[in-house]
Amino acid sequence: MTALAGIRVVELSGLAPAPFGCMVLADLGADVVLVERPGGNGPAGPPPGPLQRGRRTVTIDLKSEAGVAELLALAGRADVLVEGFRPGVAERLGFGPDVCERLNPGLIYARMTGWGQEGPLAAAAGHDIDYIAIAGALDPLGRAGEKPHAPVNLLGDFAGGGMLLAVGVLAALVERSRSGRGQVVDAAMVDGSSLLMTFIHGMSAAGRWPGPRGRNLLDGGAPFYDTYQASDGGHLAVGSLEPQFYAALLKGLDLADDPDLPGQFDFAAWPELRRRFTERFLQKTRDEWAAIFEPLDACVTPVLSLTEAPLHPHNEARKAFIEVGGVVQPAPAPRFQRTPAEIPAPPQASTVQEILTSWS
């Protein structure tokens, strides 16, 4: 039996954040039914595959009375309903939280939006890059003297969005086990992205994040916490913060006995230290450096591509990647001692009646 076995989730089809959060719930064993609109989500929608794994799917026209009735029938027997519309859309279509609560007082009604259910921007359009910008999470990202660089859509859509949604749903389910009542979960990407910056706010308040973008300890400002290009064009990730790891870094680079090398925290000499590291890493290939550093415990690792990561010996040993529907993708996480997650299946087409029958 899996950790969320017996939990029933209705997911209204949307873009990346809600599908990711529901993928996490499905991976952990919830019975997730994905409600798709006729014709799909169009070219901007998520491609079928990893984010939709582990679901049964049904097609419902939520703009029709009959379709809304079908959805409410599912919501009446579900534990969780997840929607990602702009504020007020679900109410206007006839399946807002108040309607669903009357049908099913124990329902967790989870709302995934960019800006949240209220506030001056609540009704505005936006994407990951906009939410992390307002949250203060975009400004620190990038090289010194350059413009901010968006980290794909990991911070807003997935970490600050879908993962926060999953956490909110799980917390609401725990609370329901005490009260017997459901509630609305308002998961906003701008909130989640702000939350992810808590550590940096603390560093700043303590005077340990003094510089602008790209000039601090963990943002590429420190030469011993950065990436370096090797002779073959590959890259190494260096995270040698603590003294023992820094000593191992110098040993691997054959710089440990260099009397002219600046000290690790000689901030004024960081440009020279970076120059020396850059020069040295360019003398060997990425994999040659990886072999040198593997036994040294210096916090130096090769930067792997999407296709290389599943083949790394550590990932292979942990079975960190699996194949679902012919697509190699990350395995469910985290891992459970007694209730391990199963290998998810590709999405399976179903009907509303079949779902209701299985949920009776």
Short mmCIF file of N, CA and C in Angstrom, two decimals, residues 264-354:
data_model
loop_
_atom_site.label_atom_id
_atom_site.label_comp_id
_atom_site.label_asym_id
_atom_site.label_seq_id
_atom_site.Cartn_x
_atom_site.Cartn_y
_atom_site.Cartn_z
N GLN A 264 41.36 32.01 0.79
CA GLN A 264 39.98 31.71 0.40
C GLN A 264 39.05 32.89 0.61
N PHE A 265 39.19 33.60 1.71
CA PHE A 265 38.27 34.71 2.02
C PHE A 265 38.96 36.07 1.92
N ASP A 266 39.95 36.13 1.05
CA ASP A 266 40.54 37.42 0.71
C ASP A 266 39.68 38.02 -0.41
N PHE A 267 38.60 38.70 0.00
CA PHE A 267 37.58 39.12 -0.95
C PHE A 267 38.15 39.99 -2.07
N ALA A 268 39.09 40.84 -1.74
CA ALA A 268 39.66 41.72 -2.76
C ALA A 268 40.41 40.94 -3.83
N ALA A 269 40.86 39.74 -3.46
CA ALA A 269 41.64 38.93 -4.40
C ALA A 269 40.79 37.85 -5.08
N TRP A 270 39.49 37.88 -4.86
CA TRP A 270 38.64 36.86 -5.51
C TRP A 270 38.78 36.86 -7.04
N PRO A 271 38.87 38.01 -7.71
CA PRO A 271 39.06 37.96 -9.17
C PRO A 271 40.32 37.19 -9.56
N GLU A 272 41.41 37.36 -8.83
CA GLU A 272 42.64 36.63 -9.13
C GLU A 272 42.48 35.14 -8.85
N LEU A 273 41.82 34.82 -7.75
CA LEU A 273 41.58 33.41 -7.41
C LEU A 273 40.73 32.74 -8.48
N ARG A 274 39.71 33.44 -8.95
CA ARG A 274 38.86 32.90 -10.01
C ARG A 274 39.67 32.69 -11.29
N ARG A 275 40.54 33.64 -11.59
CA ARG A 275 41.37 33.52 -12.79
C ARG A 275 42.24 32.27 -12.71
N ARG A 276 42.81 32.01 -11.54
CA ARG A 276 43.68 30.85 -11.37
C ARG A 276 42.88 29.56 -11.51
N PHE A 277 41.70 29.52 -10.90
CA PHE A 277 40.86 28.32 -11.02
C PHE A 277 40.44 28.10 -12.47
N THR A 278 40.03 29.19 -13.13
CA THR A 278 39.59 29.09 -14.53
C THR A 278 40.72 28.53 -15.40
N GLU A 279 41.89 29.06 -15.21
CA GLU A 279 43.06 28.62 -15.97
C GLU A 279 43.35 27.15 -15.75
N ARG A 280 43.25 26.71 -14.50
CA ARG A 280 43.58 25.32 -14.18
C ARG A 280 42.53 24.35 -14.72
N PHE A 281 41.25 24.68 -14.58
CA PHE A 281 40.20 23.77 -15.06
C PHE A 281 40.26 23.60 -16.58
N LEU A 282 40.76 24.58 -17.29
CA LEU A 282 40.86 24.48 -18.74
C LEU A 282 41.97 23.53 -19.20
N GLN A 283 42.69 22.95 -18.27
CA GLN A 283 43.80 22.08 -18.63
C GLN A 283 43.41 20.61 -18.78
N LYS A 284 42.20 20.24 -18.38
CA LYS A 284 41.75 18.86 -18.50
C LYS A 284 40.28 18.85 -18.92
N THR A 285 39.81 17.68 -19.37
CA THR A 285 38.41 17.54 -19.76
C THR A 285 37.53 17.44 -18.52
N ARG A 286 36.26 17.61 -18.73
CA ARG A 286 35.32 17.50 -17.61
C ARG A 286 35.44 16.16 -16.91
N ASP A 287 35.45 15.08 -17.68
CA ASP A 287 35.46 13.76 -17.07
C ASP A 287 36.80 13.43 -16.43
N GLU A 288 37.88 14.00 -16.94
CA GLU A 288 39.17 13.83 -16.27
C GLU A 288 39.15 14.49 -14.91
N TRP A 289 38.59 15.69 -14.83
CA TRP A 289 38.47 16.36 -13.54
C TRP A 289 37.53 15.59 -12.61
N ALA A 290 36.44 15.06 -13.16
CA ALA A 290 35.50 14.31 -12.33
C ALA A 290 36.19 13.11 -11.70
N ALA A 291 37.04 12.44 -12.47
CA ALA A 291 37.76 11.28 -11.93
C ALA A 291 38.76 11.70 -10.85
N ILE A 292 39.40 12.86 -11.03
CA ILE A 292 40.35 13.35 -10.03
C ILE A 292 39.64 13.68 -8.72
N PHE A 293 38.47 14.33 -8.81
CA PHE A 293 37.80 14.81 -7.61
C PHE A 293 36.90 13.77 -6.94
N GLU A 294 36.57 12.72 -7.64
CA GLU A 294 35.65 11.73 -7.06
C GLU A 294 36.12 11.21 -5.71
N PRO A 295 37.41 10.88 -5.50
CA PRO A 295 37.82 10.37 -4.19
C PRO A 295 38.20 11.46 -3.18
N LEU A 296 38.14 12.73 -3.55
CA LEU A 296 38.68 13.79 -2.71
C LEU A 296 37.66 14.43 -1.78
N ASP A 297 36.39 14.22 -1.98
CA ASP A 297 35.35 14.83 -1.13
C ASP A 297 35.52 16.35 -1.07
N ALA A 298 35.63 16.95 -2.28
CA ALA A 298 35.84 18.39 -2.37
C ALA A 298 34.59 19.15 -2.75
N CYS A 299 33.46 18.45 -2.90
CA CYS A 299 32.22 19.06 -3.37
C CYS A 299 32.40 19.61 -4.79
N VAL A 300 33.02 18.82 -5.64
CA VAL A 300 33.20 19.15 -7.04
C VAL A 300 32.60 18.02 -7.87
N THR A 301 31.68 18.38 -8.76
CA THR A 301 30.97 17.37 -9.55
C THR A 301 30.84 17.82 -11.01
N PRO A 302 30.72 16.86 -11.92
CA PRO A 302 30.50 17.24 -13.33
C PRO A 302 29.08 17.76 -13.52
N VAL A 303 28.93 18.75 -14.40
CA VAL A 303 27.61 19.26 -14.76
C VAL A 303 27.07 18.36 -15.88
N LEU A 304 26.02 17.62 -15.58
CA LEU A 304 25.48 16.63 -16.51
C LEU A 304 24.29 17.19 -17.28
N SER A 305 24.14 16.73 -18.50
CA SER A 305 22.99 17.11 -19.32
C SER A 305 21.78 16.27 -18.95
N LEU A 306 20.62 16.60 -19.52
CA LEU A 306 19.40 15.83 -19.28
C LEU A 306 19.57 14.37 -19.67
N THR A 307 20.30 14.12 -20.74
CA THR A 307 20.49 12.73 -21.19
C THR A 307 21.57 12.02 -20.40
N GLU A 308 22.52 12.76 -19.84
CA GLU A 308 23.60 12.13 -19.07
C GLU A 308 23.18 11.78 -17.65
N ALA A 309 22.32 12.60 -17.05
CA ALA A 309 21.98 12.41 -15.64
C ALA A 309 21.46 11.01 -15.32
N PRO A 310 20.55 10.43 -16.12
CA PRO A 310 20.07 9.09 -15.79
C PRO A 310 21.15 8.01 -15.82
N LEU A 311 22.27 8.29 -16.49
CA LEU A 311 23.33 7.30 -16.66
C LEU A 311 24.43 7.42 -15.62
N HIS A 312 24.37 8.44 -14.76
CA HIS A 312 25.40 8.57 -13.73
C HIS A 312 25.30 7.39 -12.76
N PRO A 313 26.43 6.82 -12.35
CA PRO A 313 26.40 5.63 -11.48
C PRO A 313 25.59 5.81 -10.20
N HIS A 314 25.65 6.99 -9.60
CA HIS A 314 24.87 7.20 -8.38
C HIS A 314 23.37 7.16 -8.67
N ASN A 315 22.96 7.84 -9.73
CA ASN A 315 21.54 7.83 -10.09
C ASN A 315 21.08 6.44 -10.50
N GLU A 316 21.95 5.70 -11.18
CA GLU A 316 21.61 4.33 -11.56
C GLU A 316 21.47 3.46 -10.32
N ALA A 317 22.37 3.61 -9.36
CA ALA A 317 22.32 2.80 -8.15
C ALA A 317 21.05 3.06 -7.35
N ARG A 318 20.60 4.31 -7.33
CA ARG A 318 19.39 4.66 -6.58
C ARG A 318 18.12 4.52 -7.41
N LYS A 319 18.30 4.12 -8.68
CA LYS A 319 17.14 4.05 -9.59
C LYS A 319 16.37 5.36 -9.56
N ALA A 320 17.11 6.46 -9.68
CA ALA A 320 16.53 7.80 -9.60
C ALA A 320 15.75 8.18 -10.84
N PHE A 321 15.94 7.43 -11.92
CA PHE A 321 15.20 7.68 -13.15
C PHE A 321 14.53 6.38 -13.58
N ILE A 322 13.35 6.54 -14.16
CA ILE A 322 12.57 5.40 -14.63
C ILE A 322 12.08 5.69 -16.04
N GLU A 323 11.51 4.68 -16.67
CA GLU A 323 10.92 4.87 -17.98
C GLU A 323 9.42 4.62 -17.88
N VAL A 324 8.64 5.60 -18.29
CA VAL A 324 7.18 5.49 -18.28
C VAL A 324 6.68 5.85 -19.67
N GLY A 325 5.98 4.94 -20.30
CA GLY A 325 5.45 5.22 -21.63
C GLY A 325 6.52 5.53 -22.65
N GLY A 326 7.69 4.92 -22.49
CA GLY A 326 8.78 5.15 -23.43
C GLY A 326 9.58 6.42 -23.18
N VAL A 327 9.28 7.14 -22.09
CA VAL A 327 9.97 8.39 -21.78
C VAL A 327 10.77 8.22 -20.49
N VAL A 328 12.08 8.46 -20.54
CA VAL A 328 12.91 8.43 -19.34
C VAL A 328 12.63 9.70 -18.53
N GLN A 329 12.40 9.54 -17.23
CA GLN A 329 11.98 10.66 -16.39
C GLN A 329 12.33 10.38 -14.94
N PRO A 330 12.34 11.43 -14.09
CA PRO A 330 12.67 11.21 -12.69
C PRO A 330 11.67 10.28 -12.01
N ALA A 331 12.17 9.47 -11.10
CA ALA A 331 11.33 8.55 -10.34
C ALA A 331 10.60 9.32 -9.23
N PRO A 332 9.51 8.75 -8.70
CA PRO A 332 8.83 9.38 -7.57
C PRO A 332 9.78 9.59 -6.39
N ALA A 333 9.55 10.66 -5.66
CA ALA A 333 10.32 10.99 -4.46
C ALA A 333 9.42 11.75 -3.50
N PRO A 334 9.66 11.71 -2.19
CA PRO A 334 10.72 10.98 -1.51
C PRO A 334 10.40 9.49 -1.40
N ARG A 335 11.28 8.76 -0.73
CA ARG A 335 11.13 7.32 -0.60
C ARG A 335 10.62 6.96 0.79
N PHE A 336 9.81 5.93 0.85
CA PHE A 336 9.16 5.53 2.10
C PHE A 336 9.58 4.11 2.47
N GLN A 337 9.83 3.91 3.76
CA GLN A 337 10.27 2.60 4.23
C GLN A 337 9.19 1.54 4.09
N ARG A 338 7.97 1.84 4.56
CA ARG A 338 6.91 0.84 4.57
C ARG A 338 5.94 0.95 3.41
N THR A 339 5.79 2.15 2.88
CA THR A 339 4.78 2.36 1.83
C THR A 339 5.43 2.96 0.58
N PRO A 340 6.33 2.23 -0.05
CA PRO A 340 7.04 2.79 -1.21
C PRO A 340 6.10 3.12 -2.35
N ALA A 341 6.46 4.15 -3.11
CA ALA A 341 5.68 4.51 -4.28
C ALA A 341 5.83 3.44 -5.36
N GLU A 342 4.79 3.26 -6.12
CA GLU A 342 4.84 2.32 -7.23
C GLU A 342 5.37 3.02 -8.48
N ILE A 343 5.77 2.23 -9.47
CA ILE A 343 6.17 2.81 -10.75
C ILE A 343 4.91 3.38 -11.41
N PRO A 344 4.87 4.68 -11.68
CA PRO A 344 3.64 5.26 -12.25
C PRO A 344 3.41 4.77 -13.67
N ALA A 345 2.15 4.71 -14.03
CA ALA A 345 1.76 4.31 -15.38
C ALA A 345 1.47 5.54 -16.23
N PRO A 346 1.49 5.41 -17.55
CA PRO A 346 1.06 6.52 -18.39
C PRO A 346 -0.40 6.85 -18.12
N PRO A 347 -0.85 8.05 -18.46
CA PRO A 347 -2.26 8.38 -18.25
C PRO A 347 -3.17 7.42 -19.00
N GLN A 348 -4.27 7.04 -18.35
CA GLN A 348 -5.21 6.07 -18.92
C GLN A 348 -6.57 6.73 -19.14
N ALA A 349 -7.08 6.66 -20.34
CA ALA A 349 -8.39 7.24 -20.64
C ALA A 349 -9.49 6.47 -19.90
N SER A 350 -10.47 7.20 -19.40
CA SER A 350 -11.59 6.59 -18.69
C SER A 350 -12.84 7.41 -18.97
N THR A 351 -13.93 7.09 -18.28
CA THR A 351 -15.17 7.85 -18.39
C THR A 351 -15.62 8.25 -16.99
N VAL A 352 -16.47 9.27 -16.93
CA VAL A 352 -16.98 9.72 -15.64
C VAL A 352 -17.70 8.59 -14.93
N GLN A 353 -18.49 7.83 -15.67
CA GLN A 353 -19.25 6.74 -15.05
C GLN A 353 -18.33 5.68 -14.47
N GLU A 354 -17.26 5.36 -15.20
CA GLU A 354 -16.30 4.37 -14.67
C GLU A 354 -15.65 4.88 -13.39
#
